[in-house]
XYZ file of C-alpha atoms in Angstrom:
378
model
C 19.884 -58.354 -17.439
C 22.347 -55.953 -18.760
C 22.584 -53.405 -21.442
C 25.244 -53.357 -24.278
C 26.387 -50.768 -26.628
C 24.169 -52.558 -29.417
C 20.959 -51.759 -27.458
C 19.527 -48.444 -26.421
C 18.279 -48.164 -22.813
C 14.418 -47.925 -22.857
C 12.402 -45.671 -20.582
C 9.478 -47.473 -18.696
C 7.082 -45.857 -21.276
C 9.016 -47.003 -24.276
C 9.175 -50.622 -22.829
C 5.526 -50.667 -22.427
C 4.955 -49.524 -26.030
C 7.619 -51.957 -27.283
C 5.557 -54.712 -25.701
C 2.125 -53.495 -26.827
C 3.427 -53.258 -30.333
C 4.549 -56.814 -30.271
C 1.373 -58.090 -28.777
C -0.330 -56.248 -31.784
C 1.699 -58.285 -34.210
C 0.876 -61.505 -32.540
C -2.979 -60.594 -32.492
C -2.941 -59.652 -36.255
C -1.290 -62.942 -37.038
C -3.532 -65.108 -34.723
C -6.713 -63.552 -36.423
C -5.568 -64.649 -39.901
C -5.066 -68.393 -39.083
C -7.290 -70.583 -41.244
C -7.284 -73.068 -44.054
C -3.887 -71.897 -45.429
C -2.222 -73.015 -42.112
C -4.045 -76.199 -41.829
C -3.048 -77.066 -45.466
C 0.422 -76.335 -44.641
C 0.815 -78.685 -41.689
C -0.986 -81.490 -43.430
C 1.406 -81.173 -46.191
C 4.302 -81.492 -43.782
C 2.401 -84.593 -42.188
C 2.446 -86.162 -45.750
C 6.046 -85.185 -46.493
C 7.317 -86.824 -43.337
C 5.145 -90.059 -44.216
C 6.385 -90.287 -47.690
C 9.944 -89.414 -47.228
C 10.197 -91.947 -44.484
C 8.561 -94.633 -46.294
C 10.686 -94.168 -49.463
C 13.850 -93.821 -47.269
C 12.975 -97.208 -45.451
C 12.001 -98.978 -48.725
C 15.239 -97.866 -50.388
C 17.475 -99.099 -47.401
C 15.558 -102.476 -47.399
C 15.293 -103.039 -51.134
C 18.805 -101.968 -51.728
C 20.127 -104.216 -48.984
C 18.317 -107.287 -50.575
C 19.257 -106.312 -54.191
C 22.652 -105.499 -53.182
C 23.480 -109.208 -52.255
C 22.973 -109.877 -56.051
C 23.786 -106.729 -57.668
C 26.556 -105.131 -55.681
C 26.494 -101.730 -57.666
C 23.015 -101.073 -56.411
C 23.754 -101.341 -52.689
C 25.857 -98.097 -52.082
C 23.528 -95.507 -54.106
C 20.489 -97.165 -52.466
C 21.952 -97.029 -49.169
C 22.869 -93.278 -49.506
C 19.554 -92.146 -50.892
C 17.655 -94.256 -48.244
C 19.546 -92.933 -45.477
C 19.327 -89.265 -46.707
C 15.441 -89.575 -47.271
C 15.154 -91.122 -43.638
C 17.166 -88.501 -42.274
C 15.113 -85.899 -44.054
C 11.704 -87.552 -42.770
C 13.188 -87.459 -39.267
C 14.286 -83.964 -39.338
C 11.091 -82.715 -40.763
C 8.939 -84.636 -38.148
C 11.133 -83.616 -35.238
C 11.378 -79.733 -36.167
C 8.661 -78.661 -38.500
C 5.882 -81.147 -37.155
C 6.650 -82.396 -33.663
C 8.368 -79.285 -32.048
C 5.677 -76.961 -33.686
C 2.616 -79.064 -32.932
C 3.681 -79.557 -29.303
C 3.743 -75.929 -28.696
C -0.104 -76.050 -29.571
C 0.408 -74.112 -32.853
C -2.244 -75.997 -34.500
C -4.736 -76.791 -31.456
C -7.196 -74.576 -32.945
C -7.685 -76.830 -35.775
C -9.222 -79.589 -33.188
C -7.367 -82.422 -34.953
C -6.567 -85.086 -32.526
C -3.402 -85.894 -34.452
C -2.141 -82.611 -34.231
C -2.971 -81.949 -30.606
C -0.111 -80.296 -28.796
C -1.057 -82.031 -25.651
C -0.964 -85.431 -26.827
C 1.317 -85.698 -29.794
C 4.243 -88.007 -29.444
C 7.290 -87.604 -31.660
C 9.781 -89.765 -33.306
C 12.529 -89.232 -30.864
C 14.073 -91.054 -27.747
C 12.793 -88.538 -25.242
C 9.095 -88.377 -24.271
C 6.869 -85.606 -25.469
C 5.705 -84.890 -21.843
C 9.268 -84.123 -20.628
C 9.798 -81.867 -23.627
C 6.615 -79.906 -22.829
C 7.802 -79.394 -19.281
C 11.486 -78.638 -19.903
C 11.145 -76.759 -23.142
C 7.574 -75.412 -23.672
C 7.286 -74.224 -19.959
C 10.841 -74.001 -18.226
C 12.816 -72.767 -21.359
C 10.202 -70.561 -22.982
C 9.147 -68.934 -19.791
C 12.661 -68.341 -18.345
C 14.658 -68.150 -21.469
C 18.354 -67.899 -20.650
C 17.764 -67.189 -16.961
C 20.488 -68.678 -15.070
C 19.446 -71.240 -12.383
C 15.803 -71.492 -14.066
C 16.541 -72.517 -17.831
C 18.129 -75.848 -17.983
C 18.774 -75.344 -21.557
C 21.690 -73.183 -20.842
C 24.482 -75.804 -21.541
C 21.976 -78.584 -20.771
C 23.885 -79.303 -17.636
C 26.889 -80.373 -19.514
C 28.524 -77.443 -21.071
C 29.691 -73.872 -19.803
C 28.851 -71.324 -22.604
C 28.743 -68.055 -20.752
C 31.246 -66.618 -18.388
C 28.553 -66.100 -15.802
C 28.523 -69.758 -15.320
C 30.870 -71.003 -12.587
C 33.910 -72.601 -14.030
C 34.977 -76.219 -12.866
C 37.865 -78.297 -14.166
C 35.518 -80.689 -15.814
C 34.851 -77.937 -18.344
C 38.289 -78.324 -19.727
C 36.939 -81.488 -21.492
C 33.841 -79.830 -22.900
C 34.993 -79.564 -26.622
C 34.897 -83.377 -26.505
C 31.767 -83.432 -24.315
C 30.025 -81.055 -26.986
C 30.900 -83.419 -29.946
C 29.646 -86.455 -28.062
C 26.580 -84.464 -26.998
C 25.909 -83.493 -30.528
C 25.894 -86.982 -32.036
C 23.542 -88.310 -29.089
C 21.579 -85.281 -28.887
C 18.157 -86.957 -28.730
C 19.419 -89.167 -25.879
C 20.599 -86.148 -24.122
C 17.408 -84.384 -24.350
C 15.714 -87.574 -23.334
C 17.269 -87.778 -20.020
C 17.388 -83.916 -19.359
C 14.513 -83.771 -16.968
C 15.965 -86.674 -14.972
C 18.557 -84.331 -13.369
C 20.967 -87.079 -12.794
C 23.259 -84.663 -11.082
C 20.975 -84.258 -8.148
C 20.809 -88.141 -7.956
C 24.758 -88.187 -8.114
C 25.060 -85.703 -5.184
C 22.222 -87.571 -3.162
C 19.497 -85.144 -3.475
C 17.285 -87.591 -5.310
C 16.867 -91.141 -4.260
C 17.495 -94.079 -6.386
C 13.745 -95.175 -5.883
C 12.659 -91.725 -6.989
C 15.002 -91.668 -10.202
C 13.838 -95.206 -11.038
C 10.236 -94.031 -10.978
C 10.948 -90.822 -12.999
C 12.870 -92.955 -15.538
C 10.057 -95.580 -16.224
C 8.384 -93.459 -18.906
C 11.596 -92.343 -20.426
C 12.732 -95.922 -20.421
C 9.718 -97.343 -22.242
C 10.055 -94.457 -24.853
C 13.833 -95.293 -25.528
C 12.978 -99.030 -25.681
C 10.338 -98.332 -28.391
C 12.696 -96.186 -30.391
C 15.332 -98.687 -30.207
C 13.241 -101.630 -31.218
C 11.683 -99.622 -34.076
C 14.787 -98.356 -35.728
C 17.427 -100.923 -34.707
C 15.353 -104.291 -34.505
C 11.906 -104.169 -36.331
C 12.992 -102.458 -39.603
C 16.267 -104.017 -39.974
C 14.923 -107.530 -39.528
C 12.394 -106.900 -42.413
C 15.451 -107.393 -44.722
C 16.078 -110.815 -43.199
C 19.859 -111.825 -43.509
C 20.622 -108.594 -45.261
C 19.677 -106.623 -42.127
C 23.107 -104.914 -41.676
C 22.944 -102.184 -44.174
C 19.420 -101.207 -42.822
C 20.557 -101.065 -39.388
C 23.516 -98.985 -40.339
C 21.190 -96.527 -42.488
C 18.968 -96.223 -39.387
C 21.812 -95.309 -37.191
C 23.224 -92.889 -39.718
C 19.887 -91.209 -40.331
C 19.300 -90.591 -36.477
C 22.884 -89.230 -36.109
C 22.282 -86.789 -38.954
C 19.067 -85.552 -37.460
C 20.792 -85.251 -34.094
C 23.771 -83.164 -35.492
C 21.277 -81.054 -37.388
C 18.984 -80.426 -34.480
C 21.909 -79.596 -32.176
C 23.283 -77.189 -34.559
C 20.072 -75.417 -35.026
C 19.243 -75.046 -31.538
C 22.767 -74.104 -30.354
C 22.910 -71.356 -33.018
C 19.567 -69.993 -31.775
C 20.623 -69.560 -28.332
C 24.503 -69.370 -27.775
C 26.025 -67.003 -30.502
C 28.377 -64.334 -29.427
C 25.596 -61.615 -28.858
C 23.276 -63.851 -26.735
C 22.857 -62.825 -23.354
C 21.933 -64.759 -19.954
C 20.131 -63.197 -17.063
C 20.134 -63.409 -13.452
C 16.921 -64.436 -11.409
C 17.072 -61.004 -9.764
C 16.697 -59.207 -13.163
C 13.228 -60.861 -13.916
C 11.532 -60.109 -10.618
C 8.315 -58.209 -11.417
C 8.973 -58.620 -15.087
C 6.584 -56.638 -17.401
C 5.391 -57.807 -20.857
C 7.836 -55.654 -22.646
C 10.822 -56.607 -20.460
C 9.920 -60.322 -21.128
C 9.947 -59.722 -24.773
C 13.195 -57.813 -24.422
C 14.787 -60.524 -22.587
C 13.562 -63.039 -25.323
C 15.155 -60.823 -28.057
C 18.523 -60.620 -26.199
C 18.668 -64.376 -25.490
C 17.946 -65.454 -29.157
C 19.726 -65.596 -32.589
C 18.257 -65.922 -35.871
C 19.711 -67.699 -39.309
C 19.473 -66.382 -42.588
C 19.214 -68.504 -45.600
C 15.665 -68.506 -47.257
C 12.809 -70.770 -47.459
C 14.924 -74.017 -47.582
C 16.608 -72.946 -44.327
C 13.166 -72.071 -42.852
C 11.805 -75.482 -43.838
C 14.626 -77.526 -42.496
C 14.952 -75.661 -39.242
C 11.228 -76.110 -38.514
C 11.324 -72.356 -38.929
C 13.576 -72.078 -35.845
C 15.854 -70.040 -38.283
C 13.566 -67.320 -36.776
C 14.304 -68.211 -33.058
C 13.572 -64.555 -32.093
C 10.047 -64.731 -33.562
C 9.521 -68.228 -32.090
C 10.692 -67.005 -28.520
C 8.213 -64.146 -29.044
C 5.208 -66.046 -30.265
C 5.756 -69.813 -29.504
C 2.053 -70.714 -30.178
C 1.801 -69.045 -33.596
C 2.251 -71.386 -36.696
C 6.048 -71.191 -37.201
C 5.722 -71.129 -41.191
C 4.604 -67.553 -40.667
C 7.557 -66.480 -38.853
C 9.238 -65.128 -41.975
C 6.452 -62.787 -42.539
C 6.200 -61.633 -39.006
C 9.939 -60.975 -38.867
C 9.488 -57.966 -41.123
C 7.378 -56.274 -38.487
C 9.656 -57.476 -35.676
C 12.834 -56.228 -37.338
C 11.083 -52.737 -37.910
C 9.940 -52.677 -34.238
C 13.489 -53.421 -32.969
C 15.152 -50.970 -35.186
C 12.828 -48.150 -34.094
C 13.473 -48.971 -30.362
C 17.285 -49.268 -30.907
C 17.400 -52.869 -30.077
C 19.942 -55.248 -31.871
C 18.134 -57.983 -34.019
C 20.616 -60.882 -33.991
C 20.834 -62.773 -37.212
C 23.372 -64.230 -39.593
C 24.451 -66.913 -41.843
C 24.627 -70.527 -40.525
C 28.536 -70.642 -40.741
C 28.892 -67.308 -39.044
C 26.557 -68.048 -36.265
C 27.712 -71.744 -35.614
C 31.166 -70.477 -35.673
C 30.389 -68.164 -32.809
C 28.967 -71.263 -31.071
C 32.116 -73.183 -31.337
C 34.013 -70.153 -30.021
C 31.974 -70.178 -26.974
C 32.515 -73.831 -26.456
C 36.290 -73.513 -26.659
C 36.646 -70.291 -24.847
C 34.560 -71.045 -21.776
C 36.044 -74.504 -21.377
C 38.832 -72.470 -19.910
C 38.362 -70.024 -16.923
C 36.716 -66.849 -17.932
C 35.080 -63.961 -16.225
C 32.031 -61.546 -17.309
C 33.738 -58.397 -18.929
C 34.544 -55.842 -16.486
C 32.613 -53.076 -18.087
C 29.158 -54.282 -17.427
C 26.629 -51.586 -17.670
C 23.971 -51.505 -15.055
C 21.002 -53.890 -15.003
C 18.296 -53.139 -17.491
C 15.661 -53.316 -14.674
C 17.326 -50.710 -12.923
C 18.132 -48.571 -15.756
C 14.435 -48.567 -16.785
C 13.089 -47.745 -13.242
């Protein structure tokens, strides 16, 4: 881990106090959890259900009615597709992602159990809990330990070794964004290891079975079952489902990349996290994360990952509380001289695009890198 001009070097004593203050923020918030939080997540469940039903109904009825009243088809299709996309975004980000982090396990509601919840996406929840909840949140932006750094496809930091393949990454990034749920679905298969012979075909086949079953269910649900409900008018329904999923993929990709790969986001070596203290862990989460400004609507549509810093600090705290928590977090960061990375969606995503384009070409870490944080704090 390295220090930058935007972050003050902390002494060992300061680092300990930094971690203690953030632990206290978490403890205060956890002690307040109750009916308000239960009502909130159940309202999200209802919103996902009703927008999904309305979207699918509009698509089907619009397709059937459009055969006889052509003027009905286009507005019904647009409305139905957007409502279905909204339902999928809310389910993916504010419901599924947050529930699977165990944010509502204290409710003892079997439908909101983080260990068993299965979401509306091509990837399995079990794989996500492994690659995201454990690997990513434990080793955030640690090279060689966090597979989310470029997802094995993209070079986003100069510390990643350059290969000629990366010249094509602007195109790869676009394809990955369009098919994001499928990329996430196969992430834990580690196809690169199979390609170079470190995993046998038999092992890959065994690992793929649950993933393949989940993929098949998603394809049958969105691209066979619901379109066929419209009978001979299935084509607009099929197209609406495809577009809704693509819109969800594009939005999810944008939010996640803005949360991890802006200009100020850092990556860390394995050596820098050896013997990591609680305060050191918080500092790494802070420096590997980026927030999005935009208010309550942005918070809702991102599953509150607009507060990625707070999410990395407290992944098991209900995400709708992050906006309030952020007030305390920003104050703590300011007092300890630590940069709190936040900005508008256009600004942050512009920096992501810059990373994708710049590091498609050979690049090296800046020559003037200050000493490792762990050393500076010794």
